[in-house]
Short mmCIF file of C-alpha atoms in Angstrom, two decimals:
data_model
loop_
_atom_site.label_atom_id
_atom_site.label_comp_id
_atom_site.label_asym_id
_atom_site.label_seq_id
_atom_site.Cartn_x
_atom_site.Cartn_y
_atom_site.Cartn_z
CA MET A 25 39.51 -3.19 56.63
CA ILE A 26 40.52 -3.38 60.28
CA ASP A 27 37.73 -2.93 62.80
CA GLY A 28 37.69 0.10 65.10
CA GLY A 29 39.95 -0.27 68.12
CA GLU A 30 42.45 -2.53 66.32
CA LYS A 31 45.66 -1.40 64.69
CA LYS A 32 45.12 0.67 61.58
CA GLY A 33 47.12 -0.04 58.44
CA ILE A 34 49.02 3.02 57.17
CA GLY A 35 49.99 3.62 53.56
CA ILE A 36 52.42 6.48 52.98
CA ILE A 37 52.37 8.14 49.55
CA GLY A 38 55.59 10.06 48.89
CA PHE A 39 58.76 8.80 50.56
CA GLY A 40 61.24 11.64 50.36
CA GLY A 41 62.73 13.29 53.43
CA PHE A 42 59.40 14.21 55.00
CA GLY A 43 57.83 10.88 54.08
CA GLU A 44 60.60 9.08 55.98
CA PHE A 45 60.16 11.43 58.95
CA THR A 46 56.43 10.71 58.86
CA ARG A 47 57.06 6.98 58.86
CA LYS A 48 59.25 7.23 61.98
CA ALA A 49 56.41 9.07 63.74
CA TRP A 50 53.82 6.44 62.72
CA ASP A 51 56.20 3.65 63.78
CA GLU A 52 56.39 5.01 67.32
CA MET A 53 52.62 4.65 67.79
CA ASP A 54 51.14 1.41 69.09
CA ASN A 55 47.72 1.74 67.45
CA VAL A 56 48.89 1.73 63.81
CA GLU A 57 51.24 -0.15 61.53
CA VAL A 58 52.89 1.16 58.36
CA ILE A 59 52.31 -1.60 55.84
CA ALA A 60 52.84 0.13 52.47
CA VAL A 61 54.81 2.95 50.87
CA CYS A 62 54.44 4.51 47.42
CA ASP A 63 57.01 6.61 45.60
CA SER A 64 58.01 7.11 41.97
CA ASP A 65 61.68 6.46 42.80
CA PRO A 66 62.40 2.74 43.37
CA LEU A 67 65.66 3.65 45.13
CA ARG A 68 63.56 4.91 48.03
CA ALA A 69 61.86 1.58 48.61
CA PRO A 70 62.07 0.42 52.24
CA ILE A 71 62.92 -3.24 52.70
CA ASP A 72 60.38 -4.08 55.41
CA VAL A 73 57.02 -3.04 53.94
CA MET A 74 55.20 -3.32 50.61
CA PHE A 75 56.40 -0.82 48.01
CA TYR A 76 54.50 0.64 45.08
CA GLN A 77 55.54 3.03 42.32
CA GLN A 78 51.94 3.90 41.45
CA VAL A 79 49.20 5.22 43.70
CA GLY A 80 46.40 3.01 42.36
CA PRO A 81 47.75 -0.39 43.51
CA LEU A 82 48.34 0.93 47.04
CA LEU A 83 44.78 2.21 47.21
CA VAL A 84 43.29 -1.21 46.41
CA ASN A 85 45.29 -2.86 49.18
CA PRO A 86 42.57 -3.93 51.65
CA HIS A 87 44.96 -3.71 54.60
CA VAL A 88 45.53 0.04 54.11
CA ASP A 89 43.03 1.97 56.25
CA ILE A 90 44.71 5.39 56.39
CA VAL A 91 46.62 7.12 53.62
CA SER A 92 49.30 9.56 54.72
CA ILE A 93 50.06 11.95 51.84
CA ALA A 94 53.61 13.38 51.86
CA THR A 95 54.01 14.49 48.25
CA PRO A 96 54.55 18.01 46.87
CA PRO A 97 51.52 20.32 47.12
CA ASN A 98 50.26 20.21 43.52
CA SER A 99 49.45 16.49 43.88
CA HIS A 100 47.58 16.72 47.20
CA ARG A 101 44.15 17.27 45.71
CA ASP A 102 44.24 14.39 43.23
CA ILE A 103 45.76 11.84 45.61
CA ALA A 104 43.36 12.79 48.40
CA LEU A 105 40.35 12.42 46.10
CA MET A 106 41.58 9.07 44.78
CA ALA A 107 42.17 7.78 48.31
CA LEU A 108 38.80 8.96 49.63
CA GLU A 109 36.96 7.43 46.66
CA ALA A 110 38.82 4.19 47.42
CA GLY A 111 37.38 4.24 50.94
CA LYS A 112 40.54 5.30 52.77
CA HIS A 113 40.85 7.87 55.53
CA VAL A 114 43.30 10.60 54.55
CA LEU A 115 45.84 12.75 56.42
CA VAL A 116 47.32 15.28 54.00
CA GLU A 117 50.59 17.15 54.48
CA LYS A 118 50.02 20.91 54.28
CA PRO A 119 48.60 22.59 52.31
CA LEU A 120 45.33 20.72 51.88
CA ALA A 121 45.30 21.88 48.24
CA LEU A 122 46.50 24.81 46.13
CA SER A 123 43.12 26.51 45.85
CA GLU A 124 40.05 26.96 47.99
CA THR A 125 37.97 25.30 45.24
CA ASP A 126 40.06 22.14 45.34
CA ALA A 127 40.17 22.12 49.15
CA ARG A 128 36.39 22.25 49.28
CA GLU A 129 36.19 19.40 46.78
CA ILE A 130 38.23 17.26 49.18
CA LYS A 131 35.76 18.06 51.96
CA ARG A 132 32.76 17.17 49.79
CA THR A 133 34.38 13.89 48.78
CA ALA A 134 35.23 12.99 52.38
CA LEU A 135 31.63 13.66 53.48
CA ARG A 136 30.14 11.71 50.58
CA ASN A 137 32.34 8.70 51.32
CA GLU A 138 31.97 9.06 55.10
CA ARG A 139 35.74 9.10 55.57
CA ILE A 140 37.89 11.11 57.98
CA ALA A 141 40.22 13.62 56.35
CA SER A 142 42.48 16.27 57.83
CA VAL A 143 45.60 18.30 57.10
CA ASP A 144 48.88 18.12 59.00
CA PHE A 145 48.69 21.34 61.03
CA MET A 146 50.73 19.75 63.78
CA LEU A 147 51.68 23.17 65.24
CA ARG A 148 48.23 23.26 66.86
CA TYR A 149 49.47 20.42 69.10
CA ASN A 150 52.63 22.23 70.16
CA PRO A 151 52.57 22.89 73.95
CA ILE A 152 53.63 26.54 73.52
CA VAL A 153 50.87 27.14 70.95
CA GLU A 154 48.35 25.35 73.19
CA GLU A 155 49.46 27.53 76.10
CA LEU A 156 49.07 30.67 74.00
CA GLY A 157 45.58 29.53 73.02
CA GLU A 158 44.53 29.28 76.66
CA ILE A 159 45.86 32.78 77.38
CA VAL A 160 43.87 34.16 74.44
CA ARG A 161 40.73 32.19 75.32
CA HIS A 162 40.73 33.35 78.96
CA GLU A 163 41.64 36.93 77.97
CA VAL A 164 44.45 36.95 80.54
CA LEU A 165 45.84 40.12 78.90
CA GLY A 166 42.52 41.33 77.53
CA LYS A 167 41.50 41.14 73.88
CA LEU A 168 43.92 40.04 71.16
CA ARG A 169 44.44 42.93 68.71
CA ARG A 170 47.52 42.28 66.57
CA MET A 171 49.73 39.43 65.32
CA ASP A 172 53.11 39.75 63.61
CA LEU A 173 54.99 36.75 62.20
CA ARG A 174 58.66 37.09 61.24
CA ASN A 175 59.92 33.89 59.63
CA TYR A 176 63.56 33.99 58.44
CA ALA A 177 63.95 30.51 56.98
CA MET A 178 67.09 28.78 55.79
CA LEU A 179 67.84 28.43 52.09
CA ASP A 180 69.89 25.21 52.54
CA GLN A 181 66.98 22.86 51.85
CA THR A 182 65.60 24.79 48.88
CA PRO A 183 68.47 25.31 46.40
CA GLU A 184 67.93 26.63 42.90
CA GLY A 185 66.08 24.08 40.81
CA HIS A 186 64.14 22.70 43.79
CA TRP A 187 60.41 22.23 43.17
CA PHE A 188 59.76 24.73 46.00
CA TRP A 189 60.52 27.57 43.54
CA ASN A 190 58.15 26.24 40.87
CA PRO A 191 54.75 27.87 41.49
CA LYS A 192 53.02 25.11 39.50
CA VAL A 193 54.25 22.60 42.08
CA SER A 194 54.44 24.52 45.37
CA GLY A 195 51.87 27.26 44.82
CA ARG A 196 54.53 29.69 46.18
CA ILE A 197 55.52 30.43 49.78
CA PHE A 198 52.19 31.44 51.30
CA LEU A 199 50.53 28.20 50.17
CA GLU A 200 53.46 25.83 50.66
CA HIS A 201 54.68 27.20 53.99
CA GLY A 202 52.60 30.11 55.22
CA VAL A 203 49.44 28.06 55.77
CA HIS A 204 50.86 26.81 59.12
CA PHE A 205 50.89 30.35 60.49
CA PHE A 206 47.65 31.44 58.85
CA ASP A 207 46.11 28.44 60.63
CA ILE A 208 47.53 29.44 64.02
CA ALA A 209 46.14 32.94 63.50
CA HIS A 210 42.74 31.55 62.52
CA SER A 211 42.63 29.20 65.50
CA LEU A 212 43.51 32.00 67.94
CA THR A 213 41.16 34.61 66.52
CA GLN A 214 38.35 32.16 65.73
CA SER A 215 37.78 34.49 62.81
CA SER A 216 38.21 34.37 59.04
CA ALA A 217 40.30 36.62 56.82
CA LYS A 218 38.29 39.57 55.52
CA GLU A 219 40.88 41.58 53.57
CA VAL A 220 44.40 40.64 52.45
CA CYS A 221 47.13 42.66 50.76
CA ALA A 222 50.63 41.40 49.97
CA VAL A 223 53.96 42.21 48.33
CA SER A 224 57.02 40.17 47.39
CA GLN A 225 60.62 40.39 46.22
CA GLU A 226 62.68 38.04 44.07
CA ARG A 227 66.28 37.11 44.80
CA LYS A 228 66.59 36.60 41.05
CA PRO A 229 64.03 35.90 38.31
CA GLY A 230 62.13 32.76 39.19
CA ILE A 231 63.09 32.74 42.87
CA GLU A 232 60.55 34.72 44.86
CA ASP A 233 62.09 34.26 48.30
CA LYS A 234 60.65 37.17 50.32
CA VAL A 235 56.91 37.69 50.83
CA PHE A 236 54.82 39.85 53.15
CA ALA A 237 51.06 39.83 53.75
CA ALA A 238 48.74 41.93 55.89
CA VAL A 239 45.44 40.34 56.89
CA VAL A 240 42.40 41.99 58.44
CA TYR A 241 40.16 39.44 60.16
CA GLU A 242 36.40 39.62 60.45
CA ASN A 243 36.68 40.37 64.18
CA GLY A 244 39.03 43.32 63.59
CA VAL A 245 42.34 41.65 64.52
CA ILE A 246 45.16 42.58 62.15
CA GLY A 247 47.92 40.12 61.27
CA THR A 248 51.13 40.61 59.33
CA PHE A 249 53.16 37.70 57.96
CA TRP A 250 56.75 37.88 56.69
CA HIS A 251 58.58 34.91 55.19
CA SER A 252 62.03 34.87 53.68
CA PHE A 253 63.95 31.80 52.55
CA SER A 254 67.35 33.41 52.41
CA ARG A 255 69.44 32.79 55.54
CA PRO A 256 72.10 30.23 56.47
CA ARG A 257 70.84 27.35 58.60
CA ALA A 258 72.54 28.67 61.75
CA LEU A 259 70.72 32.02 61.48
CA GLU A 260 67.22 30.67 60.89
CA THR A 261 64.72 32.33 63.26
CA THR A 262 60.97 32.57 63.66
CA THR A 263 59.15 34.91 66.03
CA PHE A 264 55.38 35.27 66.34
CA HIS A 265 54.41 38.43 68.24
CA PHE A 266 50.94 38.96 69.76
CA VAL A 267 49.58 42.27 71.04
CA PHE A 268 46.71 42.45 73.53
CA ASP A 269 44.91 45.31 75.22
CA LEU A 270 46.98 44.79 78.37
CA GLY A 271 50.28 43.31 77.22
CA GLU A 272 52.27 41.33 74.69
CA ILE A 273 53.49 37.78 74.03
CA ASP A 274 56.25 36.40 71.81
CA ILE A 275 56.68 32.77 70.86
CA PHE A 276 59.97 31.67 69.35
CA GLY A 277 60.88 29.03 66.79
CA TRP A 278 59.39 27.54 63.61
CA ILE A 279 58.66 24.68 65.99
CA PRO A 280 57.84 26.91 69.00
CA LEU A 281 60.00 26.14 72.03
CA ASP A 282 59.73 29.32 74.14
CA LEU A 283 57.16 31.94 75.14
CA ASN A 284 57.67 35.35 76.74
CA ILE A 285 54.82 37.35 78.29
CA TRP A 286 54.43 40.72 79.95
CA GLY A 287 51.55 43.00 80.87
CA TRP A 288 48.76 43.54 83.36
CA THR A 289 46.16 41.09 84.58
CA ASP A 290 43.83 40.36 87.50
CA SER A 291 43.80 37.54 90.07
CA ARG A 292 41.80 35.32 87.73
CA GLY A 293 44.34 35.83 84.93
CA LEU A 294 47.23 35.10 87.29
CA GLU A 295 45.54 31.87 88.34
CA VAL A 296 45.19 30.84 84.68
CA LEU A 297 48.90 31.48 84.06
CA ARG A 298 49.93 29.43 87.08
CA GLY A 299 47.88 26.48 85.88
CA LEU A 300 49.35 26.26 82.38
CA GLU A 301 51.69 23.58 81.05
CA PRO A 302 54.55 23.93 80.38
CA LYS A 303 54.87 26.03 83.52
CA ILE A 304 55.27 29.76 83.02
CA GLN A 305 57.85 31.19 85.39
CA VAL A 306 55.81 34.23 86.39
CA GLU A 307 57.11 37.25 88.25
CA GLU A 308 54.19 39.30 89.51
CA GLU A 309 54.08 42.70 91.19
CA ARG A 310 50.95 43.55 93.13
CA MET A 311 49.38 46.80 91.96
CA GLN A 312 46.74 49.01 93.45
CA PRO A 313 43.55 47.36 92.08
CA ALA A 314 42.06 49.59 89.42
CA LYS A 315 39.94 49.73 86.30
CA VAL A 316 41.92 50.76 83.23
CA ALA A 317 40.70 51.68 79.77
CA SER A 318 42.19 50.02 76.72
CA SER A 319 40.54 50.16 73.32
CA GLU A 320 36.79 50.15 74.00
CA PHE A 321 36.95 48.17 77.26
CA LEU A 322 37.48 48.76 80.96
CA TYR A 323 39.60 46.06 82.58
CA ASP A 324 40.18 45.16 86.21
CA VAL A 325 43.93 44.96 86.87
CA GLU A 326 45.75 43.83 90.01
CA TYR A 327 49.16 42.56 88.87
CA ALA A 328 51.99 43.57 86.59
CA ILE A 329 53.46 40.33 85.31
CA ARG A 330 56.46 39.09 83.36
CA GLY A 331 57.01 35.46 82.54
CA LYS A 332 58.74 32.88 80.40
CA SER A 333 57.80 29.35 79.39
CA THR A 334 60.10 26.86 77.70
CA ILE A 335 59.73 23.28 76.51
CA GLY A 336 63.38 22.48 77.12
CA ARG A 337 63.77 19.71 74.54
CA PRO A 338 65.43 19.61 71.10
CA LYS A 339 63.43 21.06 68.23
CA MET A 340 63.27 17.86 66.17
CA ASP A 341 62.08 15.85 69.20
CA VAL A 342 59.27 18.36 69.77
CA TYR A 343 58.47 18.32 66.04
CA ALA A 344 58.07 14.53 66.14
CA GLU A 345 55.91 14.75 69.28
CA ASN A 346 53.65 17.33 67.64
CA LEU A 347 53.34 15.12 64.56
CA ARG A 348 52.45 12.07 66.62
CA ALA A 349 49.87 14.14 68.51
CA ILE A 350 47.91 14.99 65.37
CA MET A 351 48.28 11.40 64.16
CA ASN A 352 46.83 10.08 67.42
CA ASP A 353 43.99 12.60 67.23
CA PHE A 354 43.35 11.49 63.65
CA VAL A 355 43.30 7.77 64.52
CA HIS A 356 40.97 8.55 67.46
CA ALA A 357 38.55 10.13 64.99
CA VAL A 358 38.80 7.09 62.71
CA ASP A 359 38.09 4.75 65.65
CA GLU A 360 35.30 6.90 67.08
CA PRO A 361 33.42 8.93 64.45
CA GLU A 362 31.83 11.09 67.17
CA HIS A 363 35.30 12.35 68.19
CA GLN A 364 35.92 15.87 66.91
CA ILE A 365 39.44 16.12 65.53
CA ARG A 366 41.15 19.38 66.43
CA VAL A 367 42.19 20.21 62.85
CA THR A 368 39.04 20.07 60.77
CA LEU A 369 38.85 20.26 57.00
CA ASP A 370 37.26 23.68 57.45
CA ALA A 371 40.50 24.79 59.13
CA GLY A 372 42.49 23.47 56.19
CA ILE A 373 40.18 25.25 53.76
CA GLU A 374 40.45 28.57 55.62
CA ALA A 375 44.26 28.45 55.62
CA VAL A 376 44.29 27.76 51.88
CA ARG A 377 41.76 30.54 51.29
CA THR A 378 43.89 33.09 53.16
CA ALA A 379 47.09 31.95 51.45
CA GLU A 380 45.40 32.04 48.05
CA MET A 381 44.16 35.58 48.70
CA ALA A 382 47.70 36.68 49.61
CA THR A 383 49.21 34.96 46.57
CA LYS A 384 46.62 36.47 44.22
CA ALA A 385 47.34 39.93 45.65
CA ILE A 386 50.90 39.54 44.33
CA HIS A 387 50.16 37.47 41.22
CA PRO A 388 46.61 38.32 40.10
CA GLU A 389 47.31 36.91 36.65
CA GLU A 390 48.04 33.37 37.83
CA ALA A 391 45.28 30.78 37.74
CA PRO A 392 44.99 28.30 40.63
CA VAL A 393 47.25 25.30 40.17
CA THR A 394 45.93 21.77 40.10
CA ILE A 395 46.52 18.57 38.14
CA ARG A 396 43.83 16.30 36.82
CA THR A 397 45.76 13.18 35.90
CA GLN A 398 47.64 10.42 37.70
CA PRO A 399 50.08 12.49 39.82
CA GLU A 400 53.81 12.19 39.36
CA LEU A 401 55.30 11.70 42.81
CA LEU A 402 57.93 14.40 42.86
CA GLN A 403 59.98 14.48 46.05
CA PRO A 404 62.65 16.77 47.52
#
C-alpha cells in the first residue's frame, strides 16, 4: 500500500450514475488516483483504469488503498465488511447499512482492522449547513426547539420498476434518502432520537412515495420529516425550517444554497452573524436592551434582525464541492490517524437507527434487510 502523504489509490465499487459522479469528484483531487472500478455491467467499464466485474479481485489489488462504495443500499454492509477485512479504508455511500445491527458490525470490523471508515454525509460540508451549525452552537437566536423538513423530490429518476421502490434493496425512503436529514438534525442537536412515530401513503401498491416521521430527541427538540417522491423535476423543492426561542431559520434546497433568518439577538449574536461565511446580509434594528422570557430562559436582546445568505453557484457544482470536502477529510484521516473525521461511524449508525425506527413504525412486520453472500452490483 501507498505510504501516508503519497497519493492514495481509489477503487470504486458500483459504476452507475452516482459512481461516475463520484469518480469525477475523486479525479479533481490531487492527493488520490482512481485506479480501479468494479461493476456487474461490463458496458460501464471505463477505458482508462482497471475494471472488475467481481468485488473480490479488486480487493486483492495492492494498489487500492481506499474503497469507495456506490452500490444500492442492501449491498453496503457486505461490501464494506469485505473491504475492511481486506485491509482497505472504506467510504460508503449513504446509508451505512439497512439496520443498526449491521451498521455497528461495520464499526466493529473497522476498529478490529484499524481501518478508517465513514459514510457519505456530504451535506455536513455544505457552507449553508456549516453556517447554520455555528448559529445553533453560539445560540444566536437562543435554544433550538423545533425542526421541520419538507422534501418534495422529483419522480423522474425513480420510475416504476426502479430498485428504489424495492424495500429489500433500498430499505424504503427513510433509510435510502432520509438519513441525510436525520444526520443534519443529529449534528445540530448533538442528541439522539428518543421516540419516533411515522405514517406513509402509497401512490399505488408497491410504491410508497410519501412518508412522514416525528422524532423526539433526548434533549427535548422535536423534529418532523416529510418526504415525497412525486413531483416533476422543475417543481422539486426542499425546505428545512428551524425554530429557536428567539427566531426562525429556513434553509432551501436538497443541496442547500440559501438561508433566511429572522429574530432577536444581542451584540454577541450579531457579531457571530457578521463573521460567518458565506456572508449573511443582515439588517438589524437596535432595540431597547431588555431581558425577555422564552421557554424556561431569560435572554438579553438588543437587536431585531433579518438576514439572507446565499452560495450563488449552481447546485451540481456545490454538490461536487461538498463531496470533495468529505473525500478530503476522509483522506486526511487515512494519512493522519489522529485526525478526527467530521462524519464518524457513530454518526452513520445514529442516522440508520433513527431511520430504522421510523420505518419500523410504519412496517413493524418487516425484518431488517441484509444480504450474506457475494453482492450483486445492481445500479440505477
